[in-house]
Amino acid sequence: MSTAPALDPTHTALLVMDYQPAILAALPEGEDCKALLDRMEGAIADVRASGGTIAYVRVGFTEADWDAIPGTNKSFAPLAQHRVMHHEDPAAAIHERLAPQDGDIIVRKIRYGGMSTTDLDQQLRERGITTLVVSGISTSGVVLSTVMDAADRDYQLYVLSDGVADPDTEVHNVLLHHVFPSRAHIIDTAELHALLRAD
């Protein structure tokens, strides 16, 4: 049984980050993307059913975004150089199985973190959200950046251990077991289901 505190859905948002075809395609062969999407479909349905908020974060660039990336940015300069992840490219869309619905939050980012280049923090606060359940790809990219940033903004954090994945399994495990626990409760989708219904 989880030792994490129960969730109040009215103040909780599930962050679904970078679940985009191009990013899912970068996961290793052994990663079962169908099972990952199955679990996320279930988590989204659970949060919706309990009255929580779903917030989608995706990465996508306009021509102006690419042009503004300096050559010194080790991660993003190559993306700009090769013009990948255009915001209108189907490969940069939110995966069709996790499609947003009316009333969901949707933001487009141009760096790793879910908040640093978006108005996500503002939109969450306007809805009275104080607790975030974090899912995304990859663990060492958007999840790491967003957890660190959101912790500094004093959100109560949960990381969905079976809703995050990374091309590097070793890095994924170090983050989940040694880095995130000091900032977030680590739960899985089954525990999320239980915590949303706990009194």
Coordinates of N, CA, C and O in Angstrom, one line a residue:
M1 N 0.8 -1.2 0.0 CA 0.0 0.0 0.0 C 0.9 1.2 0.0 O 1.9 1.3 0.7
S2 N 0.5 2.2 -0.8 CA 1.3 3.4 -0.9 C 1.3 4.2 0.4 O 0.3 4.3 1.1
T3 N 2.4 4.8 0.7 CA 2.5 5.8 1.9 C 2.2 7.2 1.4 O 2.2 8.1 2.2
A4 N 2.0 7.4 0.1 CA 1.7 8.7 -0.4 C 0.4 9.2 0.1 O -0.6 8.4 0.2
P5 N 0.2 10.5 0.4 CA -1.1 11.0 0.8 C -2.1 11.0 -0.3 O -1.8 11.0 -1.5
A6 N -3.4 10.8 0.1 CA -4.5 10.8 -0.9 C -4.5 12.1 -1.7 O -4.1 13.1 -1.2
L7 N -5.1 12.0 -2.9 CA -5.2 13.1 -3.8 C -6.5 13.8 -3.7 O -7.5 13.1 -3.7
D8 N -6.6 15.1 -3.7 CA -7.8 15.8 -3.8 C -8.0 16.2 -5.3 O -7.3 17.1 -5.8
P9 N -8.8 15.5 -6.0 CA -8.9 15.7 -7.5 C -9.1 17.2 -7.9 O -8.6 17.6 -8.9
T10 N -9.9 17.9 -7.1 CA -10.2 19.3 -7.4 C -8.9 20.2 -7.5 O -9.0 21.2 -8.1
H11 N -7.9 19.8 -6.8 CA -6.6 20.6 -6.8 C -5.5 19.8 -7.5 O -4.3 20.2 -7.3
T12 N -5.8 18.8 -8.3 CA -4.8 17.9 -8.9 C -4.9 18.0 -10.4 O -5.9 17.9 -11.0
A13 N -3.7 18.0 -11.0 CA -3.6 17.9 -12.5 C -2.6 16.8 -12.8 O -1.6 16.6 -12.2
L14 N -3.0 16.0 -13.8 CA -2.1 15.0 -14.4 C -1.4 15.7 -15.6 O -2.0 16.1 -16.5
L15 N -0.1 15.7 -15.5 CA 0.7 16.3 -16.6 C 1.1 15.1 -17.6 O 1.7 14.2 -17.2
V16 N 0.6 15.2 -18.8 CA 0.9 14.3 -19.9 C 1.9 15.0 -20.8 O 1.5 15.8 -21.6
M17 N 3.2 14.6 -20.7 CA 4.2 15.4 -21.4 C 5.0 14.7 -22.5 O 5.5 13.6 -22.2
D18 N 5.0 15.3 -23.6 CA 5.8 14.8 -24.8 C 5.4 13.4 -25.2 O 6.3 12.6 -25.7
Y19 N 4.2 13.0 -25.0 CA 3.6 11.8 -25.6 C 3.3 12.0 -27.0 O 2.2 12.2 -27.4
Q20 N 4.4 12.1 -27.8 CA 4.3 12.4 -29.3 C 4.9 11.3 -30.1 O 5.9 10.7 -29.6
P21 N 4.4 11.0 -31.2 CA 4.9 9.9 -32.0 C 6.5 9.9 -32.2 O 7.1 8.9 -32.1
A22 N 7.0 11.1 -32.5 CA 8.5 11.2 -32.8 C 9.3 10.9 -31.5 O 10.4 10.3 -31.6
I23 N 8.7 11.2 -30.4 CA 9.5 11.0 -29.1 C 9.3 9.5 -28.6 O 10.2 8.9 -28.2
L24 N 8.1 9.0 -28.8 CA 7.9 7.6 -28.5 C 8.8 6.7 -29.4 O 9.3 5.7 -28.9
A25 N 9.0 7.1 -30.6 CA 9.8 6.3 -31.5 C 11.3 6.2 -31.1 O 12.0 5.3 -31.5
A26 N 11.7 7.2 -30.2 CA 13.1 7.2 -29.7 C 13.3 6.2 -28.6 O 14.5 6.0 -28.2
L27 N 12.3 5.7 -28.0 CA 12.4 4.7 -26.9 C 13.1 3.4 -27.4 O 12.9 3.1 -28.6
P28 N 13.8 2.7 -26.5 CA 14.5 1.5 -26.9 C 13.5 0.4 -27.4 O 12.4 0.4 -27.0
E29 N 14.1 -0.5 -28.2 CA 13.3 -1.6 -28.7 C 12.5 -2.4 -27.6 O 11.4 -2.8 -27.8
G30 N 13.1 -2.6 -26.5 CA 12.5 -3.4 -25.4 C 11.3 -2.7 -24.7 O 10.6 -3.3 -24.0
E31 N 11.2 -1.4 -24.9 CA 10.1 -0.6 -24.3 C 8.8 -0.9 -25.0 O 8.7 -0.7 -26.2
D32 N 7.8 -1.4 -24.3 CA 6.5 -1.7 -24.8 C 5.7 -0.4 -24.9 O 5.0 -0.1 -23.9
C33 N 5.7 0.2 -26.0 CA 5.0 1.5 -26.2 C 3.5 1.3 -26.1 O 2.8 2.2 -25.5
K34 N 3.0 0.2 -26.6 CA 1.6 0.0 -26.5 C 1.1 -0.1 -25.0 O 0.1 0.4 -24.6
A35 N 1.9 -0.9 -24.2 CA 1.6 -1.0 -22.8 C 1.7 0.3 -22.1 O 0.9 0.7 -21.2
L36 N 2.7 1.1 -22.5 CA 2.8 2.5 -21.9 C 1.6 3.3 -22.2 O 1.1 4.0 -21.3
L37 N 1.2 3.3 -23.4 CA 0.0 4.1 -23.8 C -1.3 3.5 -23.1 O -2.2 4.3 -22.7
D38 N -1.4 2.2 -23.0 CA -2.5 1.6 -22.3 C -2.6 2.2 -20.8 O -3.6 2.6 -20.4
R39 N -1.4 2.2 -20.2 CA -1.4 2.7 -18.8 C -1.8 4.1 -18.7 O -2.5 4.6 -17.8
M40 N -1.3 4.9 -19.7 CA -1.6 6.4 -19.7 C -3.0 6.6 -20.0 O -3.7 7.5 -19.4
E41 N -3.6 5.8 -20.9 CA -5.0 6.0 -21.2 C -5.8 5.7 -19.9 O -6.8 6.5 -19.6
G42 N -5.4 4.7 -19.1 CA -6.1 4.4 -17.9 C -6.0 5.5 -16.9 O -6.9 5.9 -16.2
A43 N -4.8 6.1 -16.7 CA -4.5 7.1 -15.8 C -5.3 8.4 -16.1 O -5.9 9.0 -15.2
I44 N -5.3 8.7 -17.4 CA -6.1 9.9 -17.8 C -7.6 9.7 -17.5 O -8.3 10.6 -17.0
A45 N -8.1 8.5 -17.8 CA -9.5 8.2 -17.6 C -9.8 8.3 -16.1 O -10.8 8.8 -15.7
D46 N -8.9 7.8 -15.2 CA -9.1 7.8 -13.8 C -9.1 9.3 -13.3 O -10.0 9.6 -12.5
V47 N -8.2 10.1 -13.7 CA -8.2 11.5 -13.3 C -9.4 12.2 -13.8 O -10.0 13.0 -13.0
R48 N -9.8 12.0 -15.0 CA -11.0 12.6 -15.5 C -12.2 12.2 -14.7 O -13.1 13.1 -14.4
A49 N -12.4 10.9 -14.5 CA -13.5 10.4 -13.8 C -13.7 11.0 -12.3 O -14.8 11.1 -11.8
S50 N -12.5 11.3 -11.7 CA -12.6 11.8 -10.4 C -12.7 13.3 -10.3 O -12.8 13.9 -9.2
G51 N -12.7 14.0 -11.5 CA -12.9 15.4 -11.5 C -11.6 16.2 -11.5 O -11.6 17.4 -11.3
G52 N -10.5 15.5 -11.8 CA -9.2 16.2 -11.8 C -9.0 16.8 -13.2 O -9.8 16.7 -14.1
T53 N -7.8 17.5 -13.3 CA -7.5 18.2 -14.6 C -6.4 17.5 -15.3 O -5.5 16.9 -14.7
I54 N -6.5 17.5 -16.7 CA -5.5 16.9 -17.5 C -4.8 18.0 -18.2 O -5.4 18.9 -18.8
A55 N -3.4 18.1 -18.1 CA -2.7 19.1 -18.8 C -1.6 18.4 -19.7 O -0.8 17.6 -19.3
Y56 N -1.7 18.8 -21.0 CA -0.9 18.2 -22.0 C 0.3 19.2 -22.3 O 0.0 20.4 -22.5
V57 N 1.5 18.7 -22.4 CA 2.6 19.5 -22.8 C 3.2 18.8 -24.0 O 3.5 17.6 -23.9
R58 N 3.5 19.5 -25.0 CA 4.2 18.9 -26.2 C 5.3 19.9 -26.7 O 5.2 21.1 -26.5
V59 N 6.3 19.3 -27.3 CA 7.3 20.1 -27.9 C 7.1 20.3 -29.4 O 6.7 19.3 -30.0
G60 N 7.2 21.5 -29.9 CA 7.1 21.8 -31.3 C 7.6 23.2 -31.6 O 7.4 24.1 -30.8
F61 N 8.2 23.3 -32.7 CA 8.8 24.6 -33.1 C 8.2 25.3 -34.3 O 7.8 24.6 -35.3
T62 N 8.2 26.6 -34.3 CA 7.9 27.4 -35.5 C 9.2 27.7 -36.1 O 10.3 27.5 -35.5
E63 N 9.2 28.3 -37.3 CA 10.4 28.8 -37.9 C 11.1 29.8 -37.0 O 12.4 29.8 -36.9
A64 N 10.3 30.7 -36.5 CA 10.9 31.7 -35.6 C 11.6 31.1 -34.3 O 12.6 31.5 -33.9
D65 N 10.9 30.0 -33.8 CA 11.5 29.3 -32.7 C 12.9 28.7 -33.0 O 13.9 28.9 -32.3
W66 N 13.0 28.1 -34.2 CA 14.3 27.5 -34.6 C 15.3 28.6 -34.7 O 16.4 28.4 -34.3
D67 N 14.9 29.7 -35.4 CA 15.9 30.8 -35.7 C 16.4 31.4 -34.4 O 17.5 32.0 -34.4
A68 N 15.6 31.3 -33.3 CA 16.0 32.0 -32.1 C 16.9 31.1 -31.2 O 17.4 31.5 -30.1
I69 N 17.1 29.8 -31.5 CA 17.9 28.9 -30.7 C 19.4 29.2 -31.0 O 19.8 29.0 -32.2
P70 N 20.1 29.6 -30.0 CA 21.6 29.8 -30.2 C 22.4 28.6 -30.5 O 22.0 27.5 -29.9
G71 N 23.4 28.7 -31.2 CA 24.3 27.6 -31.5 C 24.9 27.0 -30.2 O 25.4 25.8 -30.2
T72 N 24.9 27.7 -29.1 CA 25.5 27.3 -27.9 C 24.6 26.3 -27.1 O 25.1 25.7 -26.1
N73 N 23.4 26.2 -27.5 CA 22.4 25.3 -26.8 C 22.7 23.9 -27.3 O 22.3 23.5 -28.4
K74 N 23.4 23.1 -26.5 CA 23.9 21.8 -26.9 C 22.7 20.8 -27.3 O 22.9 20.0 -28.2
S75 N 21.6 20.9 -26.6 CA 20.5 20.0 -26.9 C 19.7 20.5 -28.1 O 19.3 19.7 -28.9
F76 N 19.4 21.8 -28.1 CA 18.4 22.2 -29.1 C 18.9 22.8 -30.4 O 18.2 22.9 -31.4
A77 N 20.2 23.2 -30.4 CA 20.8 23.7 -31.6 C 20.7 22.7 -32.8 O 20.4 23.1 -33.9
P78 N 21.0 21.4 -32.5 CA 20.9 20.4 -33.6 C 19.4 20.3 -34.1 O 19.2 20.1 -35.3
L79 N 18.5 20.4 -33.2 CA 17.1 20.4 -33.7 C 16.8 21.5 -34.6 O 16.1 21.4 -35.6
A80 N 17.3 22.7 -34.3 CA 17.1 23.9 -35.1 C 17.8 23.7 -36.4 O 17.2 24.0 -37.5
Q81 N 19.0 23.2 -36.4 CA 19.8 23.1 -37.6 C 19.1 22.1 -38.6 O 19.1 22.4 -39.8
H82 N 18.5 21.0 -38.1 CA 17.9 20.0 -38.9 C 16.4 20.3 -39.1 O 15.7 19.5 -39.8
R83 N 15.9 21.3 -38.5 CA 14.5 21.7 -38.6 C 13.5 20.5 -38.3 O 12.6 20.2 -39.0
V84 N 13.8 19.9 -37.1 CA 12.9 18.8 -36.7 C 11.9 19.2 -35.7 O 12.1 20.2 -35.0
M85 N 10.8 18.5 -35.6 CA 9.7 18.7 -34.6 C 9.0 20.0 -34.9 O 8.7 20.8 -34.0
H86 N 8.7 20.3 -36.2 CA 7.9 21.4 -36.5 C 6.5 21.2 -35.8 O 6.0 20.1 -35.8
H87 N 6.0 22.3 -35.3 CA 4.8 22.2 -34.5 C 3.5 21.7 -35.2 O 2.6 21.1 -34.6
E88 N 3.6 21.8 -36.6 CA 2.4 21.2 -37.4 C 2.7 19.8 -37.9 O 1.8 19.3 -38.6
D89 N 3.9 19.3 -37.7 CA 4.2 17.9 -38.1 C 3.4 16.9 -37.3 O 3.3 17.0 -36.1
P90 N 2.7 16.0 -38.0 CA 2.0 14.9 -37.3 C 2.8 14.2 -36.2 O 2.3 13.8 -35.2
A91 N 4.1 14.1 -36.5 CA 5.0 13.4 -35.5 C 5.2 14.2 -34.2 O 5.6 13.6 -33.2
A92 N 4.8 15.5 -34.3 CA 4.9 16.3 -33.1 C 3.6 16.5 -32.4 O 3.5 17.2 -31.4
A93 N 2.5 15.9 -32.9 CA 1.2 16.0 -32.3 C 1.1 15.1 -31.0 O 1.9 14.2 -30.9
I94 N 0.2 15.4 -30.2 CA -0.1 14.5 -29.0 C -0.6 13.2 -29.6 O -1.4 13.2 -30.5
H95 N -0.1 12.1 -29.1 CA -0.5 10.8 -29.6 C -2.0 10.6 -29.6 O -2.7 10.9 -28.7
E96 N -2.5 10.1 -30.7 CA -4.0 10.0 -30.9 C -4.7 9.2 -29.8 O -5.9 9.5 -29.5
R97 N -4.1 8.3 -29.2 CA -4.7 7.5 -28.2 C -4.9 8.3 -26.9 O -5.7 7.9 -26.1
L98 N -4.2 9.4 -26.8 CA -4.2 10.2 -25.5 C -4.8 11.6 -25.9 O -4.5 12.5 -25.2
A99 N -5.6 11.6 -26.9 CA -6.1 12.9 -27.4 C -6.8 13.8 -26.4 O -7.6 13.3 -25.6
P100 N -6.4 15.1 -26.3 CA -7.1 16.0 -25.4 C -8.6 16.1 -25.7 O -9.1 15.9 -26.8
Q101 N -9.3 16.6 -24.6 CA -10.7 16.9 -24.7 C -10.9 18.3 -24.4 O -10.1 19.0 -23.8
D102 N -12.1 18.8 -24.7 CA -12.5 20.2 -24.3 C -12.3 20.4 -22.8 O -12.6 19.5 -22.0
G103 N -11.7 21.5 -22.5 CA -11.5 21.8 -21.1 C -10.1 21.4 -20.6 O -9.7 21.8 -19.5
D104 N -9.4 20.6 -21.3 CA -8.0 20.3 -20.9 C -7.1 21.4 -21.2 O -7.3 22.3 -22.0
I105 N -6.0 21.4 -20.4 CA -4.9 22.4 -20.7 C -4.0 21.8 -21.7 O -3.6 20.6 -21.6
I106 N -3.6 22.6 -22.7 CA -2.6 22.2 -23.7 C -1.6 23.3 -23.9 O -2.0 24.4 -24.2
V107 N -0.3 23.0 -23.7 CA 0.7 24.0 -24.0 C 1.8 23.4 -24.9 O 2.0 22.2 -24.9
R108 N 2.4 24.3 -25.7 CA 3.5 23.9 -26.6 C 4.7 24.6 -26.0 O 4.8 25.8 -25.8
K109 N 5.8 23.7 -25.9 CA 7.1 24.2 -25.3 C 8.2 24.1 -26.3 O 8.0 23.4 -27.4
I110 N 9.2 24.9 -26.1 CA 10.4 24.9 -27.0 C 11.7 24.6 -26.3 O 12.8 24.8 -26.8
R111 N 11.6 24.1 -25.0 CA 12.8 23.6 -24.3 C 12.4 22.4 -23.5 O 11.2 21.9 -23.6
Y112 N 13.2 21.9 -22.7 CA 12.9 20.6 -21.9 C 11.7 20.8 -21.0 O 10.8 20.0 -21.0
G113 N 11.8 21.8 -20.1 CA 10.8 21.8 -19.0 C 9.4 22.2 -19.5 O 9.2 22.9 -20.5
G114 N 8.4 21.7 -18.8 CA 7.0 21.9 -19.1 C 6.6 23.3 -18.8 O 5.5 23.8 -19.3
M115 N 7.3 24.1 -17.9 CA 6.9 25.4 -17.5 C 7.8 26.5 -18.0 O 7.3 27.7 -18.1
S116 N 9.0 26.3 -18.3 CA 10.0 27.3 -18.5 C 9.6 28.2 -19.8 O 9.9 29.4 -19.8
T117 N 9.0 27.6 -20.8 CA 8.7 28.4 -22.0 C 7.2 28.4 -22.3 O 6.8 28.5 -23.5
T118 N 6.4 28.1 -21.3 CA 4.9 28.1 -21.5 C 4.3 28.8 -20.4 O 4.9 29.3 -19.4
D119 N 2.9 29.0 -20.5 CA 2.2 29.6 -19.4 C 1.5 28.5 -18.5 O 0.5 28.8 -17.9
L120 N 2.1 27.3 -18.5 CA 1.5 26.2 -17.8 C 1.3 26.5 -16.3 O 0.2 26.3 -15.8
D121 N 2.3 27.1 -15.7 CA 2.2 27.4 -14.2 C 1.0 28.3 -14.0 O 0.2 28.1 -13.1
Q122 N 0.9 29.3 -14.8 CA -0.2 30.3 -14.7 C -1.6 29.7 -14.9 O -2.5 29.9 -14.1
Q123 N -1.7 28.8 -15.9 CA -3.0 28.1 -16.1 C -3.4 27.2 -15.0 O -4.5 27.1 -14.6
L124 N -2.4 26.5 -14.4 CA -2.6 25.6 -13.3 C -3.1 26.4 -12.1 O -4.1 26.1 -11.4
R125 N -2.4 27.5 -11.8 CA -2.7 28.3 -10.6 C -4.1 28.9 -10.8 O -4.9 29.1 -9.8
E126 N -4.5 29.3 -12.0 CA -5.8 29.9 -12.2 C -6.9 28.9 -11.9 O -8.0 29.3 -11.6
R127 N -6.6 27.6 -12.0 CA -7.6 26.6 -11.7 C -7.5 26.1 -10.3 O -8.2 25.1 -9.9
G128 N -6.6 26.7 -9.5 CA -6.5 26.2 -8.1 C -5.7 24.9 -8.0 O -5.8 24.2 -6.9
I129 N -4.9 24.6 -8.9 CA -4.1 23.3 -8.9 C -2.9 23.5 -8.0 O -2.1 24.4 -8.2
T130 N -2.7 22.6 -7.0 CA -1.6 22.7 -6.1 C -0.8 21.4 -6.1 O 0.3 21.3 -5.6
T131 N -1.4 20.3 -6.8 CA -0.7 19.0 -6.8 C -0.6 18.6 -8.3 O -1.6 18.7 -9.0
L132 N 0.6 18.1 -8.6 CA 0.8 17.6 -10.0 C 1.2 16.1 -9.9 O 2.1 15.7 -9.1
V133 N 0.6 15.3 -10.8 CA 1.0 14.0 -11.1 C 1.7 14.0 -12.4 O 1.2 14.4 -13.4
V134 N 3.0 13.6 -12.4 CA 3.9 13.9 -13.6 C 4.1 12.6 -14.3 O 4.5 11.6 -13.8
S135 N 3.8 12.7 -15.7 CA 4.1 11.6 -16.6 C 4.8 12.2 -17.8 O 4.5 13.3 -18.1
G136 N 5.6 11.4 -18.5 CA 6.2 12.0 -19.7 C 7.4 11.2 -20.2 O 7.9 10.3 -19.6
I137 N 7.8 11.6 -21.4 CA 8.9 11.0 -22.1 C 9.8 12.1 -22.5 O 9.3 13.0 -23.3
S138 N 11.0 12.2 -22.1 CA 11.7 11.2 -21.4 C 12.0 11.6 -19.9 O 11.9 12.7 -19.5
T139 N 12.3 10.5 -19.1 CA 12.6 10.7 -17.7 C 13.7 11.7 -17.5 O 13.6 12.6 -16.6
S140 N 14.7 11.7 -18.3 CA 15.9 12.5 -18.1 C 15.7 13.9 -18.8 O 16.6 14.7 -18.7
G141 N 14.6 14.0 -19.6 CA 14.4 15.3 -20.3 C 13.3 16.1 -19.6 O 13.4 16.7 -18.6
V142 N 12.1 16.0 -20.2 CA 10.9 16.8 -19.7 C 10.6 16.5 -18.3 O 10.2 17.4 -17.5
V143 N 10.7 15.2 -17.9 CA 10.3 14.8 -16.5 C 11.2 15.4 -15.5 O 10.8 16.1 -14.5
L144 N 12.5 15.2 -15.7 CA 13.5 15.8 -14.8 C 13.4 17.3 -14.7 O 13.3 17.9 -13.6
S145 N 13.4 18.0 -15.8 CA 13.3 19.5 -15.8 C 12.0 20.0 -15.2 O 12.1 20.9 -14.4
T146 N 10.9 19.3 -15.4 CA 9.6 19.8 -14.9 C 9.5 19.5 -13.4 O 9.0 20.3 -12.7
V147 N 10.0 18.3 -13.0 CA 9.9 18.0 -11.5 C 10.8 19.0 -10.8 O 10.3 19.5 -9.7
M148 N 12.0 19.3 -11.2 CA 12.9 20.2 -10.5 C 12.2 21.6 -10.5 O 12.2 22.3 -9.4
D149 N 11.7 22.1 -11.6 CA 11.0 23.4 -11.7 C 9.8 23.5 -10.8 O 9.6 24.4 -10.0
A150 N 8.9 22.5 -10.9 CA 7.7 22.5 -10.1 C 7.9 22.3 -8.6 O 7.2 22.9 -7.8
A151 N 9.0 21.6 -8.2 CA 9.3 21.5 -6.8 C 9.7 22.9 -6.3 O 9.3 23.3 -5.2
D152 N 10.5 23.6 -7.1 CA 10.9 25.0 -6.7 C 9.7 25.9 -6.6 O 9.8 27.0 -5.9
R153 N 8.6 25.6 -7.3 CA 7.4 26.4 -7.3 C 6.4 25.9 -6.2 O 5.3 26.4 -6.2
D154 N 6.9 25.0 -5.4 CA 6.1 24.5 -4.3 C 4.8 23.7 -4.6 O 3.9 23.6 -3.8
Y155 N 4.8 23.1 -5.7 CA 3.7 22.1 -6.0 C 4.0 20.8 -5.2 O 5.1 20.4 -5.0
Q156 N 2.9 20.2 -4.8 CA 3.0 18.8 -4.2 C 3.1 17.9 -5.4 O 2.3 18.0 -6.3
L157 N 4.1 17.0 -5.4 CA 4.4 16.3 -6.6 C 4.3 14.8 -6.4 O 4.7 14.2 -5.4
Y158 N 3.8 14.1 -7.5 CA 3.8 12.7 -7.6 C 4.4 12.4 -9.0 O 4.0 13.0 -9.9
V159 N 5.3 11.4 -9.0 CA 5.8 11.0 -10.3 C 5.3 9.6 -10.6 O 5.3 8.7 -9.8
L160 N 4.7 9.4 -11.8 CA 4.0 8.2 -12.2 C 5.1 7.2 -12.7 O 5.5 7.4 -13.9
S161 N 5.6 6.3 -11.9 CA 6.7 5.5 -12.2 C 6.5 4.7 -13.5 O 7.5 4.4 -14.3
D162 N 5.3 4.2 -13.8 CA 5.1 3.5 -15.0 C 4.4 4.3 -16.1 O 3.9 3.8 -17.1
G163 N 4.5 5.7 -15.9 CA 4.0 6.6 -16.9 C 5.2 7.5 -17.5 O 4.9 8.5 -18.1
V164 N 6.4 7.1 -17.1 CA 7.6 7.8 -17.6 C 8.5 6.7 -18.2 O 8.5 5.6 -17.8
A165 N 9.3 7.1 -19.2 CA 10.2 6.2 -19.9 C 11.3 7.0 -20.4 O 11.2 8.3 -20.6
D166 N 12.4 6.3 -20.7 CA 13.6 7.0 -21.2 C 14.4 6.1 -22.1 O 14.4 4.9 -21.9
P167 N 15.1 6.7 -23.1 CA 16.0 5.9 -24.0 C 17.1 5.2 -23.2 O 17.6 4.1 -23.6
D168 N 17.5 5.8 -22.0 CA 18.6 5.2 -21.2 C 18.0 4.6 -19.9 O 17.6 5.4 -19.0
T169 N 17.9 3.3 -19.9 CA 17.3 2.6 -18.7 C 18.0 2.9 -17.4 O 17.4 3.1 -16.4
E170 N 19.4 3.0 -17.5 CA 20.1 3.2 -16.3 C 19.8 4.6 -15.7 O 19.6 4.8 -14.5
V171 N 19.8 5.6 -16.6 CA 19.5 7.0 -16.1 C 18.1 7.1 -15.6 O 17.8 7.7 -14.5
H172 N 17.2 6.4 -16.3 CA 15.8 6.3 -15.8 C 15.7 5.8 -14.4 O 15.0 6.4 -13.5
N173 N 16.4 4.7 -14.1 CA 16.3 4.1 -12.8 C 17.0 5.0 -11.7 O 16.4 5.1 -10.6
V174 N 18.1 5.6 -12.0 CA 18.8 6.5 -11.1 C 17.8 7.7 -10.7 O 17.7 8.0 -9.5
L175 N 17.2 8.2 -11.7 CA 16.3 9.4 -11.4 C 15.1 8.9 -10.6 O 14.8 9.6 -9.6
L176 N 14.5 7.8 -10.9 CA 13.3 7.3 -10.2 C 13.6 6.9 -8.8 O 12.8 7.2 -7.9
H177 N 14.8 6.3 -8.6 CA 15.1 5.8 -7.2 C 15.9 6.6 -6.4 O 15.9 6.5 -5.1
H178 N 16.7 7.6 -7.0 CA 17.6 8.3 -6.2 C 17.5 9.8 -6.3 O 18.0 10.6 -5.4
V179 N 16.8 10.4 -7.3 CA 16.7 11.8 -7.4 C 15.3 12.3 -7.1 O 15.1 13.2 -6.3
F180 N 14.3 11.7 -7.8 CA 13.0 12.2 -7.6 C 12.4 12.0 -6.2 O 11.6 12.9 -5.8
P181 N 12.7 11.0 -5.5 CA 12.1 10.8 -4.2 C 12.3 11.9 -3.2 O 11.5 12.0 -2.2
S182 N 13.3 12.7 -3.3 CA 13.5 13.8 -2.4 C 12.6 15.0 -2.8 O 12.4 16.0 -2.0
R183 N 11.9 14.9 -3.9 CA 11.0 16.0 -4.4 C 9.6 15.6 -4.6 O 8.7 16.4 -4.7
A184 N 9.4 14.3 -4.8 CA 8.1 13.8 -5.2 C 7.8 12.5 -4.6 O 8.7 11.7 -4.2
H185 N 6.5 12.2 -4.5 CA 6.0 10.8 -4.1 C 6.1 10.0 -5.4 O 5.6 10.4 -6.4
I186 N 6.7 8.8 -5.3 CA 6.8 7.9 -6.5 C 5.7 6.9 -6.4 O 5.6 6.1 -5.5
I187 N 4.7 7.0 -7.4 CA 3.6 6.0 -7.4 C 3.5 5.4 -8.8 O 4.1 5.9 -9.7
D188 N 2.7 4.4 -8.9 CA 2.4 3.9 -10.2 C 0.9 4.1 -10.6 O 0.2 4.7 -9.7
T189 N 0.5 3.7 -11.7 CA -0.9 4.0 -12.2 C -1.9 3.3 -11.3 O -3.0 3.8 -11.1
A190 N -1.6 2.1 -10.7 CA -2.6 1.4 -9.8 C -2.7 2.2 -8.5 O -3.8 2.4 -8.0
E191 N -1.6 2.7 -8.0 CA -1.7 3.5 -6.8 C -2.4 4.9 -7.1 O -3.1 5.3 -6.2
L192 N -2.2 5.4 -8.2 CA -2.9 6.7 -8.6 C -4.4 6.4 -8.5 O -5.2 7.2 -7.9
H193 N -4.9 5.3 -9.1 CA -6.3 4.9 -9.0 C -6.8 4.9 -7.6 O -7.9 5.4 -7.3
A194 N -6.0 4.3 -6.7 CA -6.4 4.1 -5.3 C -6.4 5.5 -4.6 O -7.3 5.8 -3.8
L195 N -5.4 6.3 -4.8 CA -5.2 7.6 -4.1 C -6.3 8.6 -4.5 O -6.6 9.4 -3.7
L196 N -6.8 8.5 -5.7 CA -7.9 9.4 -6.2 C -9.2 9.1 -5.5 O -10.0 9.9 -5.4
R197 N -9.3 7.9 -5.0 CA -10.5 7.4 -4.4 C -10.4 7.3 -2.8 O -11.4 7.0 -2.2
A198 N -9.2 7.6 -2.3 CA -9.0 7.4 -0.8 C -9.7 8.6 -0.2 O -9.7 9.7 -0.7
D199 N -10.2 8.4 1.0 CA -10.9 9.5 1.8 C -9.9 10.0 2.8 O -9.2 9.3 3.4

